[in-house]
Amino acid sequence: AEPVGAIIETVKVALEHTAPELAADIVDKGIVLTGGGALLGNMDFVLRHATGLPVSLADDPLSCVVLGTGRALEEMRRLRNVLSSMY
């Protein structure tokens, strides 16, 4: 239960620091779980209960991470500009 609790707390902190326009999208569309953590038993239910937001599981959570990383690498220049403007 401890790793799940740490994940939940991290999500809550991330949501607290989310820009208002993105937060509105999350409230409307919910959270989509990806990666290995998405496969932990009842993670969607626990996160939904903890945040009050809709939570769904990606069709293929493990592939989402790989595909997203590939897209980020393809868009490295744009991503670098976004990250540098944030920090």
PDB file of C-alpha atoms in Angstrom:
ATOM      1  CA  ALA A   1       0.000   0.000   0.000  1.00  0.00           C
ATOM      2  CA  GLU A   2       2.940   2.354   0.601  1.00  0.00           C
ATOM      3  CA  PRO A   3       3.972   2.699  -3.082  1.00  0.00           C
ATOM      4  CA  VAL A   4       0.344   3.339  -4.051  1.00  0.00           C
ATOM      5  CA  GLY A   5       0.072   5.991  -1.343  1.00  0.00           C
ATOM      6  CA  ALA A   6       3.207   7.680  -2.653  1.00  0.00           C
ATOM      7  CA  ILE A   7       1.785   7.684  -6.180  1.00  0.00           C
ATOM      8  CA  ILE A   8      -1.503   9.170  -4.957  1.00  0.00           C
ATOM      9  CA  GLU A   9       0.292  11.928  -3.031  1.00  0.00           C
ATOM     10  CA  THR A  10       2.479  12.725  -6.033  1.00  0.00           C
ATOM     11  CA  VAL A  11      -0.585  13.008  -8.269  1.00  0.00           C
ATOM     12  CA  LYS A  12      -2.263  15.331  -5.764  1.00  0.00           C
ATOM     13  CA  VAL A  13       0.815  17.585  -5.630  1.00  0.00           C
ATOM     14  CA  ALA A  14       1.019  17.628  -9.436  1.00  0.00           C
ATOM     15  CA  LEU A  15      -2.663  18.575  -9.655  1.00  0.00           C
ATOM     16  CA  GLU A  16      -2.151  21.403  -7.149  1.00  0.00           C
ATOM     17  CA  HIS A  17       0.593  22.839  -9.376  1.00  0.00           C
ATOM     18  CA  THR A  18      -1.237  22.379 -12.668  1.00  0.00           C
ATOM     19  CA  ALA A  19      -1.961  25.464 -14.768  1.00  0.00           C
ATOM     20  CA  PRO A  20      -5.649  26.456 -14.649  1.00  0.00           C
ATOM     21  CA  GLU A  21      -6.287  25.825 -18.355  1.00  0.00           C
ATOM     22  CA  LEU A  22      -4.845  22.317 -18.109  1.00  0.00           C
ATOM     23  CA  ALA A  23      -6.658  21.685 -14.823  1.00  0.00           C
ATOM     24  CA  ALA A  24      -9.957  22.480 -16.555  1.00  0.00           C
ATOM     25  CA  ASP A  25      -9.189  19.823 -19.185  1.00  0.00           C
ATOM     26  CA  ILE A  26      -8.368  17.292 -16.476  1.00  0.00           C
ATOM     27  CA  VAL A  27     -11.639  18.003 -14.680  1.00  0.00           C
ATOM     28  CA  ASP A  28     -13.556  17.604 -17.963  1.00  0.00           C
ATOM     29  CA  LYS A  29     -11.714  14.624 -19.424  1.00  0.00           C
ATOM     30  CA  GLY A  30     -10.213  13.002 -16.349  1.00  0.00           C
ATOM     31  CA  ILE A  31      -6.932  11.231 -15.773  1.00  0.00           C
ATOM     32  CA  VAL A  32      -5.723   8.445 -18.058  1.00  0.00           C
ATOM     33  CA  LEU A  33      -3.397   6.003 -16.331  1.00  0.00           C
ATOM     34  CA  THR A  34      -0.394   4.797 -18.313  1.00  0.00           C
ATOM     35  CA  GLY A  35       2.779   2.869 -17.557  1.00  0.00           C
ATOM     36  CA  GLY A  36       3.364   0.006 -15.180  1.00  0.00           C
ATOM     37  CA  GLY A  37       1.751   1.803 -12.244  1.00  0.00           C
ATOM     38  CA  ALA A  38      -1.527   1.760 -14.132  1.00  0.00           C
ATOM     39  CA  LEU A  39      -1.489  -2.023 -13.838  1.00  0.00           C
ATOM     40  CA  LEU A  40      -1.451  -2.008 -10.040  1.00  0.00           C
ATOM     41  CA  GLY A  41      -4.690  -3.506  -8.750  1.00  0.00           C
ATOM     42  CA  ASN A  42      -7.519  -0.997  -8.313  1.00  0.00           C
ATOM     43  CA  MET A  43      -5.245   1.973  -9.042  1.00  0.00           C
ATOM     44  CA  ASP A  44      -7.992   3.642 -11.077  1.00  0.00           C
ATOM     45  CA  PHE A  45     -10.510   3.251  -8.249  1.00  0.00           C
ATOM     46  CA  VAL A  46      -8.082   4.459  -5.564  1.00  0.00           C
ATOM     47  CA  LEU A  47      -7.023   7.491  -7.613  1.00  0.00           C
ATOM     48  CA  ARG A  48     -10.639   8.340  -8.473  1.00  0.00           C
ATOM     49  CA  HIS A  49     -11.552   8.179  -4.780  1.00  0.00           C
ATOM     50  CA  ALA A  50      -8.527  10.264  -3.718  1.00  0.00           C
ATOM     51  CA  THR A  51      -8.960  13.026  -6.315  1.00  0.00           C
ATOM     52  CA  GLY A  52     -12.671  13.029  -7.090  1.00  0.00           C
ATOM     53  CA  LEU A  53     -11.755  13.064 -10.788  1.00  0.00           C
ATOM     54  CA  PRO A  54     -12.705  10.600 -13.514  1.00  0.00           C
ATOM     55  CA  VAL A  55      -9.913   8.063 -14.007  1.00  0.00           C
ATOM     56  CA  SER A  56      -9.518   5.564 -16.837  1.00  0.00           C
ATOM     57  CA  LEU A  57      -6.910   3.041 -17.870  1.00  0.00           C
ATOM     58  CA  ALA A  58      -5.210   3.373 -21.265  1.00  0.00           C
ATOM     59  CA  ASP A  59      -5.860   0.474 -23.634  1.00  0.00           C
ATOM     60  CA  ASP A  60      -2.191  -0.546 -23.595  1.00  0.00           C
ATOM     61  CA  PRO A  61      -0.571   1.305 -20.681  1.00  0.00           C
ATOM     62  CA  LEU A  62       2.957   0.010 -21.226  1.00  0.00           C
ATOM     63  CA  SER A  63       3.055   0.952 -24.912  1.00  0.00           C
ATOM     64  CA  CYS A  64       1.813   4.469 -24.131  1.00  0.00           C
ATOM     65  CA  VAL A  65       5.015   5.256 -22.282  1.00  0.00           C
ATOM     66  CA  VAL A  66       7.195   4.093 -25.164  1.00  0.00           C
ATOM     67  CA  LEU A  67       5.106   5.893 -27.784  1.00  0.00           C
ATOM     68  CA  GLY A  68       5.024   9.098 -25.744  1.00  0.00           C
ATOM     69  CA  THR A  69       8.770   9.014 -25.236  1.00  0.00           C
ATOM     70  CA  GLY A  70       9.285   8.545 -28.973  1.00  0.00           C
ATOM     71  CA  ARG A  71       7.065  11.507 -29.760  1.00  0.00           C
ATOM     72  CA  ALA A  72       8.859  13.639 -27.171  1.00  0.00           C
ATOM     73  CA  LEU A  73      12.210  12.815 -28.731  1.00  0.00           C
ATOM     74  CA  GLU A  74      10.859  13.731 -32.168  1.00  0.00           C
ATOM     75  CA  GLU A  75       9.672  17.049 -30.806  1.00  0.00           C
ATOM     76  CA  MET A  76      12.725  17.735 -28.642  1.00  0.00           C
ATOM     77  CA  ARG A  77      13.164  21.324 -29.824  1.00  0.00           C
ATOM     78  CA  ARG A  78       9.560  22.245 -29.069  1.00  0.00           C
ATOM     79  CA  LEU A  79       9.695  20.370 -25.772  1.00  0.00           C
ATOM     80  CA  ARG A  80      12.927  22.153 -24.820  1.00  0.00           C
ATOM     81  CA  ASN A  81      11.240  25.511 -25.458  1.00  0.00           C
ATOM     82  CA  VAL A  82       8.244  24.546 -23.325  1.00  0.00           C
ATOM     83  CA  LEU A  83      10.405  23.297 -20.475  1.00  0.00           C
ATOM     84  CA  SER A  84      12.690  26.325 -20.535  1.00  0.00           C
ATOM     85  CA  SER A  85       9.686  28.644 -20.345  1.00  0.00           C
ATOM     86  CA  MET A  86       8.445  26.761 -17.272  1.00  0.00           C
ATOM     87  CA  TYR A  87      11.695  26.970 -15.339  1.00  0.00           C
TER      88      TYR A  87
END
